[in-house]
Tab-separated table of C-alpha atoms in Angstrom:
chain	number	residue	atom	x	y	z
D	1	CYS	CA	159.044	129.407	132.416
D	2	TYR	CA	157.406	127.274	129.764
D	3	GLN	CA	158.153	127.873	126.107
D	4	GLN	CA	155.781	130.155	124.335
D	5	ASP	CA	155.568	128.090	121.127
D	6	ASP	CA	154.078	124.908	122.543
D	7	TRP	CA	151.034	126.293	124.372
D	8	SER	CA	148.509	124.372	122.231
D	9	LYS	CA	150.056	121.124	123.505
D	10	TRP	CA	149.109	122.068	127.079
D	11	LEU	CA	145.547	123.151	126.447
D	12	PRO	CA	144.055	119.801	127.484
D	13	MET	CA	145.912	119.998	130.789
D	14	ALA	CA	144.824	123.606	131.304
D	15	GLU	CA	141.215	122.566	130.700
D	16	PHE	CA	141.624	119.628	133.085
D	17	ALA	CA	143.034	121.862	135.827
D	18	TYR	CA	140.218	124.392	135.425
D	19	ASN	CA	137.523	121.764	135.516
D	20	ASN	CA	139.169	120.145	138.523
D	21	ALA	CA	139.414	123.395	140.560
D	22	THR	CA	136.813	124.523	143.099
D	23	HIS	CA	134.824	127.536	141.908
D	24	SER	CA	133.851	130.218	144.384
D	25	SER	CA	130.273	130.484	143.157
D	26	THR	CA	129.326	126.750	143.300
D	27	ARG	CA	131.852	125.707	146.048
D	28	GLN	CA	132.811	122.723	143.892
D	29	SER	CA	134.576	121.938	140.672
D	30	PRO	CA	132.837	121.520	137.316
D	31	PHE	CA	133.837	117.852	137.433
D	32	GLU	CA	132.070	117.477	140.818
D	33	THR	CA	128.988	119.224	139.494
D	34	LEU	CA	128.813	117.024	136.374
D	35	TYR	CA	130.134	113.655	137.648
D	36	GLY	CA	129.885	113.905	141.412
D	37	ARG	CA	133.616	113.631	142.028
D	38	ASN	CA	137.000	114.919	140.858
D	39	PRO	CA	138.894	112.580	138.489
D	40	ILE	CA	142.426	111.497	139.295
D	41	PHE	CA	145.097	112.435	136.749
D	42	ASP	CA	146.036	109.409	134.667
D	43	SER	CA	149.793	109.329	134.228
D	44	ILE	CA	149.771	106.764	131.379
D	45	HIS	CA	148.605	109.409	128.832
D	46	VAL	CA	152.045	110.606	127.784
D	47	LEU	CA	153.340	111.921	124.549
D	48	PRO	CA	155.326	109.144	122.790
D	49	SER	CA	158.113	111.534	121.769
D	50	THR	CA	158.710	112.825	125.309
D	51	PRO	CA	160.581	110.889	128.059
D	52	ALA	CA	157.985	109.912	130.689
D	53	SER	CA	159.861	111.391	133.626
D	54	ASN	CA	160.275	114.750	131.976
D	55	TYR	CA	156.737	114.812	130.794
D	56	LEU	CA	155.323	113.979	134.234
D	57	LEU	CA	157.468	116.633	135.805
D	58	ASN	CA	156.228	119.232	133.368
D	59	ILE	CA	152.658	118.146	133.972
D	60	LYS	CA	153.048	118.455	137.747
D	61	GLN	CA	154.601	121.892	137.435
D	62	LEU	CA	151.928	123.015	135.019
D	63	GLN	CA	149.161	121.826	137.336
D	64	GLU	CA	150.685	123.692	140.307
D	65	GLN	CA	151.041	126.869	138.199
D	66	LEU	CA	147.480	126.622	136.936
D	67	ARG	CA	146.167	126.024	140.478
D	68	SER	CA	148.107	129.000	141.737
D	69	ASN	CA	146.847	131.216	138.867
D	70	LEU	CA	143.232	130.163	139.487
D	71	GLU	CA	143.500	130.923	143.246
D	72	ALA	CA	145.037	134.304	142.505
D	73	ALA	CA	142.271	135.093	139.976
D	74	SER	CA	139.620	134.001	142.463
D	75	GLN	CA	141.055	136.313	145.142
D	76	CYS	CA	141.198	139.225	142.689
D	77	TYR	CA	137.492	138.690	141.742
D	78	LYS	CA	136.590	138.482	145.409
D	79	GLN	CA	138.322	141.763	146.215
D	80	GLN	CA	136.599	143.470	143.319
D	81	ASP	CA	133.238	142.116	144.387
D	82	ASN	CA	133.772	143.289	147.957
D	83	LYS	CA	134.415	146.826	146.684
D	84	LEU	CA	131.135	146.846	144.743
D	85	CYS	CA	128.911	144.822	147.053
D	86	LEU	CA	128.436	146.661	150.370
D	87	GLN	CA	126.900	145.030	153.427
D	88	PRO	CA	123.141	145.643	153.484
D	89	PRO	CA	121.952	147.905	156.343
D	90	THR	CA	120.406	146.282	159.394
D	91	PHE	CA	116.725	147.058	159.988
D	92	ASN	CA	114.503	146.256	162.978
D	93	ILE	CA	110.762	146.278	163.454
D	94	GLY	CA	109.523	149.807	164.003
D	95	ASP	CA	112.433	151.515	162.241
D	96	SER	CA	111.631	154.432	159.934
D	97	LEU	CA	112.656	154.314	156.327
D	98	SER	CA	113.583	157.257	154.110
D	99	GLU	CA	110.919	158.338	151.710
D	100	ARG	CA	111.081	157.270	148.074
D	101	LYS	CA	108.654	159.983	146.855
D	102	LEU	CA	106.606	158.765	149.859
D	103	ASP	CA	106.334	159.578	153.531
D	104	PRO	CA	108.748	157.780	155.896
D	105	ILE	CA	107.441	154.230	156.367
D	106	LYS	CA	107.565	151.979	159.400
D	107	ILE	CA	108.826	148.372	159.269
D	108	GLU	CA	106.038	145.991	160.335
D	109	SER	CA	107.922	142.668	160.282
D	110	VAL	CA	111.196	141.074	159.260
D	111	VAL	CA	110.771	138.361	156.635
D	112	SER	CA	114.484	137.613	156.305
D	113	LYS	CA	117.746	139.496	156.590
D	114	ASN	CA	117.126	140.856	153.057
D	115	SER	CA	113.300	141.246	153.038
D	116	PHE	CA	110.952	143.363	155.132
D	117	THR	CA	107.222	143.868	155.430
D	118	LEU	CA	106.297	147.580	155.474
D	119	SER	CA	103.306	149.227	157.075
D	120	LEU	CA	101.823	151.055	154.119
D	121	PRO	CA	98.814	153.416	154.130
D	122	LEU	CA	95.493	152.224	152.696
D	123	LYS	CA	95.949	154.463	149.692
D	124	TRP	CA	98.849	152.191	148.570
D	125	LYS	CA	96.990	148.940	149.149
D	126	ALA	CA	97.780	147.794	145.577
D	127	ILE	CA	101.517	147.764	146.361
D	128	HIS	CA	103.043	144.476	147.550
D	129	LEU	CA	103.996	144.918	151.234
D	130	VAL	CA	107.324	142.951	151.149
D	131	PHE	CA	110.367	144.848	149.921
D	132	HIS	CA	113.960	143.807	149.281
D	133	VAL	CA	116.640	145.545	151.389
D	134	SER	CA	118.141	147.121	148.250
D	135	LEU	CA	114.970	149.238	147.893
D	136	LEU	CA	115.088	150.591	151.433
D	137	GLU	CA	117.095	153.292	153.085
D	138	PRO	CA	117.076	154.293	156.819
D	139	ALA	CA	115.303	157.532	157.549
D	140	LYS	CA	117.812	160.237	158.422
D	141	ARG	CA	117.482	162.127	161.680
D	142	LEU	CA	116.698	165.755	161.119
D	143	TYR	CA	118.470	168.623	162.823
D	144	PRO	CA	116.339	171.127	164.733
D	145	GLY	CA	114.547	173.259	162.157
D	146	GLN	CA	115.479	170.934	159.287
D	147	THR	CA	112.669	169.527	157.141
D	148	HIS	CA	112.312	166.775	154.579
D	149	PRO	CA	112.135	168.104	150.976
D	150	PRO	CA	108.638	167.737	149.549
D	151	PRO	CA	108.190	164.642	147.375
D	152	GLU	CA	108.153	164.879	143.608
D	153	PRO	CA	104.723	164.838	141.952
D	154	VAL	CA	103.437	161.401	141.004
D	155	ASN	CA	102.602	160.690	137.367
D	156	VAL	CA	98.936	159.676	137.199
D	157	GLN	CA	97.460	159.008	133.784
D	158	ASP	CA	100.071	161.187	132.012
D	159	HIS	CA	99.753	164.182	134.337
D	160	LEU	CA	101.635	165.103	137.526
D	161	GLU	CA	99.821	164.930	140.827
D	162	LEU	CA	101.038	165.699	144.362
D	163	GLU	CA	100.655	163.109	147.089
D	164	VAL	CA	97.956	163.751	149.694
D	165	SER	CA	98.921	162.749	153.185
D	166	ARG	CA	95.481	162.972	154.803
D	167	ILE	CA	92.160	164.877	154.764
D	168	LEU	CA	91.682	167.233	157.705
D	169	ASP	CA	88.243	168.782	157.095
D	170	ALA	CA	85.348	169.181	154.661
D	171	ARG	CA	82.921	172.013	153.869
D	172	LEU	CA	80.260	173.051	151.395
D	173	ARG	CA	80.679	176.345	149.549
D	174	LYS	CA	77.923	177.362	147.112
D	175	GLY	CA	76.817	173.722	146.929
D	176	LYS	CA	80.294	172.466	146.120
D	177	LEU	CA	82.198	170.121	148.444
D	178	LYS	CA	85.765	171.000	149.312
D	179	TYR	CA	88.343	169.155	151.446
D	180	LEU	CA	91.109	170.546	153.510
D	181	VAL	CA	94.039	168.267	152.529
D	182	GLU	CA	97.489	167.917	153.985
D	183	TRP	CA	100.174	167.434	151.320
D	184	ALA	CA	102.823	164.773	151.919
D	185	GLY	CA	106.302	166.106	152.649
D	186	HIS	CA	105.449	169.805	152.929
D	187	GLN	CA	106.463	171.128	156.360
D	188	SER	CA	105.671	174.838	156.215
D	189	ASP	CA	102.116	175.817	157.238
D	190	GLU	CA	101.418	177.789	154.058
D	191	ASP	CA	102.345	174.920	151.749
D	192	ARG	CA	101.239	171.959	153.881
D	193	THR	CA	97.483	172.358	153.611
D	194	SER	CA	94.940	173.734	151.122
D	195	TRP	CA	91.226	173.537	150.338
D	196	GLU	CA	90.649	171.407	147.245
D	197	PRO	CA	87.454	170.558	145.259
D	198	ALA	CA	86.246	167.020	145.792
D	199	ASN	CA	86.968	166.120	142.202
D	200	HIS	CA	90.663	166.769	142.813
D	201	LEU	CA	90.725	163.753	145.184
D	202	LEU	CA	89.317	161.136	142.809
D	203	ASN	CA	92.612	159.244	142.992
D	204	PHE	CA	92.428	159.041	146.801
D	205	PRO	CA	89.143	157.258	147.495
D	206	ASP	CA	90.553	155.469	150.523
D	207	LEU	CA	91.540	158.774	152.225
D	208	VAL	CA	88.046	160.186	151.530
D	209	GLN	CA	86.451	157.054	152.928
D	210	ASP	CA	88.658	157.115	156.021
D	211	PHE	CA	87.856	160.731	156.649
D	212	HIS	CA	84.063	160.296	156.475
D	213	SER	CA	84.244	157.135	158.581
D	214	ALA	CA	86.022	159.115	161.273
D	215	TYR	CA	83.791	162.209	160.893
D	216	PRO	CA	80.353	161.020	159.710
D	217	HIS	CA	78.784	164.379	160.498
D	218	LYS	CA	80.928	166.156	157.832
D	219	PRO	CA	79.203	167.069	154.543
D	220	LEU	CA	79.244	164.656	151.646
D	221	GLN	CA	78.926	165.253	147.910
D	222	HIS	CA	75.623	163.792	146.647
C-alpha cells in the first residue's frame, strides 16, 4: 500500500489515469473526447530525487490500481442504475393503456421503442398525440364484476369538472335543452348517466357537435 503522507505527489498521475480511462456514458476517455486520442505516458518525467526504476515501478503500480478502482466504481454505478432504471414495457398497435384520469386509450402507431402515437378523442384535440413510454401504463384486465374506479374531476378554470364520455340523447323541457350524458369511468347504471342542462357542456363543444352530426333530428338550443 502506498504511504498516506505523499498523496499530493501522485495527484497528477491520478488525474492522468482518470482522463485516460473510458467512461461508461461517452464510451471514450476525456482525452479522446478533447484530443481525439489517448496520450502515451512519457517516462522521462521523473522526480529528480527518486531513482528512475523505483519511480517507474511505482507509476505502473499506481496506474494499475487506479484503473482497477475506476472499473470497480463503474460497475458499482451500473448496478445501482440497473436497480433504479427498469426496462420499459413493450407496447403494440391496438394495445389498451391504463387511464390517467382518462378512459383507456388505444395505441395508433409506434414512433420508436420509447414513443407512441395515441388515438385520442376529439375532445382532447389540443393534446399532442405522441407520448413517451414513461407516461404510459398497460391497461389491466378486469376480473368478472370488477370495474375501473371513476376518474378524478378535472380542474377547469379553478373549479372541478367531471369528464363526459359521450352524449346519448337530447330533449327540450320547458324550452330548455338538456343532454343525456355518459360520465367517463362510471360503470354502475345509476352513476353512469344523467340529464344535464346544455350550459353544463360548454367545455365539450366537440362532443355536442359529434352528437348533433350523428342525430340531426334531435333538438338544438337556439
